CSV table of C-alpha atoms and ligand atoms in Angstrom, one decimal:
chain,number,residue,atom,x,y,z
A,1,UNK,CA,-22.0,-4.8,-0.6
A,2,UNK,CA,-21.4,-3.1,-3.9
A,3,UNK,CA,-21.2,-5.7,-7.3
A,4,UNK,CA,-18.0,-5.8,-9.4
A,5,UNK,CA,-17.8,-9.1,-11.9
A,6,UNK,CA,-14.5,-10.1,-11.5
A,7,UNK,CA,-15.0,-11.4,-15.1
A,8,UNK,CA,-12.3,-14.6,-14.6
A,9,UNK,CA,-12.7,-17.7,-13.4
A,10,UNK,CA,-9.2,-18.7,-12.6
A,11,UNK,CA,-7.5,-16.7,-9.7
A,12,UNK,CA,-3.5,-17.2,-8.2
A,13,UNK,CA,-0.8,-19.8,-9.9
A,14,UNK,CA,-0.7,-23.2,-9.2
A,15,UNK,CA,3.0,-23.1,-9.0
A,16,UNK,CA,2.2,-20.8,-5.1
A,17,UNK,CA,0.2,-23.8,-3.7
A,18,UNK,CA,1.3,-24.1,0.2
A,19,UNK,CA,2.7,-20.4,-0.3
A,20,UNK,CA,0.6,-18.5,2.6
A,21,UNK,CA,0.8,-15.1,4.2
A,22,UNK,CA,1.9,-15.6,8.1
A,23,UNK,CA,-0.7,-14.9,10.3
A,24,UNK,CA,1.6,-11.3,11.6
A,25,UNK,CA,1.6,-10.6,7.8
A,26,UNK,CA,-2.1,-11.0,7.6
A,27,UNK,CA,-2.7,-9.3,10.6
A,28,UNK,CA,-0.2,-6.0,9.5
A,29,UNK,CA,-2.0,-5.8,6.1
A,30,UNK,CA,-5.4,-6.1,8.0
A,31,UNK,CA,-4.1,-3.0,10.5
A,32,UNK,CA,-3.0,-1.1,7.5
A,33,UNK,CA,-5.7,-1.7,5.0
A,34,UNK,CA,-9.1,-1.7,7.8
A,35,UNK,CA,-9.1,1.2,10.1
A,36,UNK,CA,-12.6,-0.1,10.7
A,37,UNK,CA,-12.0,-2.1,14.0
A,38,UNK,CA,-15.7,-3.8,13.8
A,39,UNK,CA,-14.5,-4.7,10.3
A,40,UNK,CA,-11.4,-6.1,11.6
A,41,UNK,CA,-13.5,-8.3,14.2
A,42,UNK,CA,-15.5,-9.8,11.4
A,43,UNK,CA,-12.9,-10.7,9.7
A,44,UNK,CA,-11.5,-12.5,12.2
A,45,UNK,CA,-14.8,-14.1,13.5
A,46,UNK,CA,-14.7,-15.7,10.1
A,47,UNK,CA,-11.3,-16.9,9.9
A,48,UNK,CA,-11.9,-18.4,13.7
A,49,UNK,CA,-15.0,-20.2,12.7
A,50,UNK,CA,-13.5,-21.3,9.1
A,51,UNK,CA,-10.4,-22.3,10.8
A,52,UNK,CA,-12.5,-24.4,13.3
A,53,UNK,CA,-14.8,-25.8,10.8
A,54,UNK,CA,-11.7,-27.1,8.5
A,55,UNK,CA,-10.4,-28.9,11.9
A,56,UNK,CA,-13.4,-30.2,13.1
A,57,UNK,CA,-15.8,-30.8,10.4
A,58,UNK,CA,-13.3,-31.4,7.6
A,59,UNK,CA,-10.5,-33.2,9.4
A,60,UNK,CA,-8.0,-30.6,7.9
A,61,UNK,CA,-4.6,-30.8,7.8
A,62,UNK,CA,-2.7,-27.9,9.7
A,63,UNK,CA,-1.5,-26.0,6.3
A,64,UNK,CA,-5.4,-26.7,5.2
A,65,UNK,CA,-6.7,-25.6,8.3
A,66,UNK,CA,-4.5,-22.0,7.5
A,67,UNK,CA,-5.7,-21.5,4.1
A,68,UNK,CA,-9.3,-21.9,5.6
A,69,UNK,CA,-8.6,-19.2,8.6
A,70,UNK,CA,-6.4,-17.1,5.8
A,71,UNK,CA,-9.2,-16.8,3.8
A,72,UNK,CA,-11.4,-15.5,6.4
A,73,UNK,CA,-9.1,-13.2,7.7
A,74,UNK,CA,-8.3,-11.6,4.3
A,75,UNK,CA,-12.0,-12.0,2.5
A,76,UNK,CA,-13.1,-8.7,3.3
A,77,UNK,CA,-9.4,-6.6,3.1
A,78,UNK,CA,-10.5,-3.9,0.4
A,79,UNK,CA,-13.6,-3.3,1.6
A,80,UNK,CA,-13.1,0.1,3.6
A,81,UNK,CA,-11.2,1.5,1.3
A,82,UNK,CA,-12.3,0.7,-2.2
A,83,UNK,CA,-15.9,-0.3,-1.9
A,84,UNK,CA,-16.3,-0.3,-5.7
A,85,UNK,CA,-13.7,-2.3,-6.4
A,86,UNK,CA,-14.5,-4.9,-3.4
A,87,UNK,CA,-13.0,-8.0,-4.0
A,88,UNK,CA,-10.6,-7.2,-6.7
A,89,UNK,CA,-7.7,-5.4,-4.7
A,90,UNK,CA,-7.1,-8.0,-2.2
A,91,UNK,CA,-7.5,-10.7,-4.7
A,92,UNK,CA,-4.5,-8.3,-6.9
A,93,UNK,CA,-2.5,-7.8,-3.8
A,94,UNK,CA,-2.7,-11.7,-2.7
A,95,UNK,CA,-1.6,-12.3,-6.3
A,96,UNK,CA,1.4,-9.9,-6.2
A,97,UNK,CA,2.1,-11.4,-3.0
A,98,UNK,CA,2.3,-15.1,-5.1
A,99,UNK,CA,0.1,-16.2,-2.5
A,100,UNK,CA,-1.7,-19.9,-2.7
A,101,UNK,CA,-4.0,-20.0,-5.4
A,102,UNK,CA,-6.9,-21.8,-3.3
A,103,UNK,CA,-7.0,-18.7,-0.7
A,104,UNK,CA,-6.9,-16.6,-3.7
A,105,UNK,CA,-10.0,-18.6,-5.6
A,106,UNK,CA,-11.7,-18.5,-2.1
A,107,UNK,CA,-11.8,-15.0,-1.2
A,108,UNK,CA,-12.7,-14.8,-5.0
A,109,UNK,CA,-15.9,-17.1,-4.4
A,110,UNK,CA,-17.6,-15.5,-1.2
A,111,UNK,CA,-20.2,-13.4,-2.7
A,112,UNK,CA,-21.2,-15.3,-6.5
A,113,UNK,CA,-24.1,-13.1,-6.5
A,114,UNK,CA,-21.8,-10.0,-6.3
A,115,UNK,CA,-18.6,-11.1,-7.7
A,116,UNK,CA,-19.6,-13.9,-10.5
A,117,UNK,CA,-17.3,-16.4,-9.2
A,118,UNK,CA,-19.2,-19.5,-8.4
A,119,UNK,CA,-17.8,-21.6,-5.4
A,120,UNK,CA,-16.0,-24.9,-6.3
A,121,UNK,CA,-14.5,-26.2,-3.5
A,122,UNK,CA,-15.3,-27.1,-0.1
A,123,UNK,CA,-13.8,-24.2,1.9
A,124,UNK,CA,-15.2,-21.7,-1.3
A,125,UNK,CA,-18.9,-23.3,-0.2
A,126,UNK,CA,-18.2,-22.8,3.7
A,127,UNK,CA,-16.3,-18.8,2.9
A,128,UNK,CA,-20.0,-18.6,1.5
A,129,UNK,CA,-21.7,-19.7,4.2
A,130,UNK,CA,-19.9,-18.2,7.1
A,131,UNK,CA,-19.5,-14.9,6.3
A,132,UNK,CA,-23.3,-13.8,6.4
A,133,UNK,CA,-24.4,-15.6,8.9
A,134,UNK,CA,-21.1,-14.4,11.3
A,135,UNK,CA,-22.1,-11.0,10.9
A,136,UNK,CA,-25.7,-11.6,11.2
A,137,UNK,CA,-25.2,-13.8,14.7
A,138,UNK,CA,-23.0,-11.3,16.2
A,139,UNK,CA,-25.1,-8.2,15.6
A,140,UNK,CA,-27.7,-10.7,17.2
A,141,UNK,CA,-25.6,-10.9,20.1
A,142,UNK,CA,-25.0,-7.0,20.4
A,143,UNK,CA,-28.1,-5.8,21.0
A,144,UNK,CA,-28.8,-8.7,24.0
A,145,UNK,CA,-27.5,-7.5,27.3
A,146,UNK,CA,-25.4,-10.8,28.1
A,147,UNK,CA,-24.1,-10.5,24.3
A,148,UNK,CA,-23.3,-14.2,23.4
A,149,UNK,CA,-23.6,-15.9,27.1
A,150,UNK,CA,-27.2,-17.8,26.3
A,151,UNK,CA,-27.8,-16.9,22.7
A,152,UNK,CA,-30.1,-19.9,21.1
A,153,UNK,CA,-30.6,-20.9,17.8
A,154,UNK,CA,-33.3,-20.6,18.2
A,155,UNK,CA,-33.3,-16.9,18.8
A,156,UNK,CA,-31.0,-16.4,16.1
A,157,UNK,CA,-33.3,-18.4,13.3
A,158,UNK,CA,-36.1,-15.8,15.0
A,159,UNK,CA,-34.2,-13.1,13.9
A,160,UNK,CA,-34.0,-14.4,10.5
A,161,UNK,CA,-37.1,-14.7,9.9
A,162,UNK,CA,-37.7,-10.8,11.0
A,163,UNK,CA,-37.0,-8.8,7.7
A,164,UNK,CA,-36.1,-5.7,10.0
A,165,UNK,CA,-33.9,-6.8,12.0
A,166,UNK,CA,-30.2,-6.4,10.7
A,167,UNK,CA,-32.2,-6.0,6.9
A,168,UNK,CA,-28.9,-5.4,4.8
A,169,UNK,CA,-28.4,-9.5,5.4
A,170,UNK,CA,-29.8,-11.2,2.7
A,171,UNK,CA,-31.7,-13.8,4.1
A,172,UNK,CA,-31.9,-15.4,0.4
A,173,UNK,CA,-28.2,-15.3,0.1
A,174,UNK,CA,-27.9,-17.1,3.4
A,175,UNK,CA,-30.3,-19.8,2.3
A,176,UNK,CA,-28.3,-20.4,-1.1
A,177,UNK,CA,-25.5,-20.7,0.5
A,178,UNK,CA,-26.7,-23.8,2.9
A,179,UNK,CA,-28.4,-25.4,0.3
A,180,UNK,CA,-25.4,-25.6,-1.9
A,181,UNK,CA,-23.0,-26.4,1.1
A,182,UNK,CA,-25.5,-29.4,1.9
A,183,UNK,CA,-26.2,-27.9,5.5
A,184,UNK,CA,-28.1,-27.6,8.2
A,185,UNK,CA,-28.9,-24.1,8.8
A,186,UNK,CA,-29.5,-24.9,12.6
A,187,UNK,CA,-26.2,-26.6,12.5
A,188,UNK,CA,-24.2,-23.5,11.3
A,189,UNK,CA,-26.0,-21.3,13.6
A,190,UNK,CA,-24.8,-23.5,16.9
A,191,UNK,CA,-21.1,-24.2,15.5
A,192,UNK,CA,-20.8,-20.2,14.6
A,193,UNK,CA,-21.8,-19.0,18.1
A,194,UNK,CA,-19.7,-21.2,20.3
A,195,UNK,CA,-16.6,-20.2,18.1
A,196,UNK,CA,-16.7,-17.1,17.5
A,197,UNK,CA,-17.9,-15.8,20.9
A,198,UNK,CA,-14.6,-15.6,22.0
A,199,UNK,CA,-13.0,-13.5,19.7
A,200,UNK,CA,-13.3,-9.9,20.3
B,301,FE2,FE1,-17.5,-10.7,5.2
């Protein structure tokens, strides 16, 4: 992941709050902005297990619960095709769009040590903690012949602690991202595989 400040703190207008994208509208701009299908699969890994976390861990409404899986789908939009200006375009483009400040501040938040916006809210701490560790578990489960079907935690915190394996996750990143969410690492791990093994 390339660094770009975004230099502000205050992203979207209160005056869009409860104004989402549809998920078809999501899902268009994702077909038309990420040509990268892998890409595309992460992205909606993390909205599954965000969307799942706000339900089941958060006790979410149903409009929360789509900001959560919103901001998962859409956190990583620009990234194929402006890598230097990663998260800024889709951030602009959600704007345009007048889309709810909180999915805007969120997909804003998901990288502090790239972007410079520090996570305030609860679904900004979980974008945080998510995202890494998605990617990380499923290129864990792609290299095992029976993919996801008997993946441990244990196997997965394994891998973590093996600096070769999948080395462009930052392992320090992941670990300031628990610690600020208040988690437990092993809990993440468990939740993240059972729900996003069935998206693919
Ligand atoms: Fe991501």
């Amino acid at each position: 992941m390339s660094s770009l400040l975004l230099n502000r703190s205050s992203f979207g207008k209160p005056e869009n709050r409860g104004n989402l994208l549809s998920l078809e509208k999501a899902n268009a701009l994702l077909n038309d902005w990420v040509p990268n299908e892998r890409l595309r699969l992460h992205m909606k890994q993390v909205a599954a297990v965000m969307k799942a976390w706000a339900i089941e861990k958060e006790n979410a409404d149903e409009e929360t619960a789509r900001k959560w899986e919103l901001a998962g789908l859409l956190h990583d939009a620009d990234w194929e095709k402006f890598p230097d200006q990663h998260c800024k375009v889709i951030i602009e483009e959600l704007e345009r769009r007048n889309i709810d400040p909180d999915v805007i501040q969120c997909i804003a938040s998901h990288g502090p040590r790239h972007f410079g916006v520090e996570p305030k809210t609860r679904m900004d701490h979980m974008i945080y903690a998510i995202d890494e560790l998605s990617g990380f578990i499923h290129a864990a489960a792609l290299i095992r012949p029976t993919r996801y079907e008997g993946l441990e935690v244990k196997s997965v915190l394994k891998r973590l602690k093996s600096p070769a394996f999948a080395a462009q996750v930052s392992r320090e990143e992941i670990n300031d991202a628990i610690a600020r969410a208040g988690l437990s690492l092993e809990e993440l791990i468990a939740f993240i595989i059972q729900k996003q093994q069935s998206i693919n």
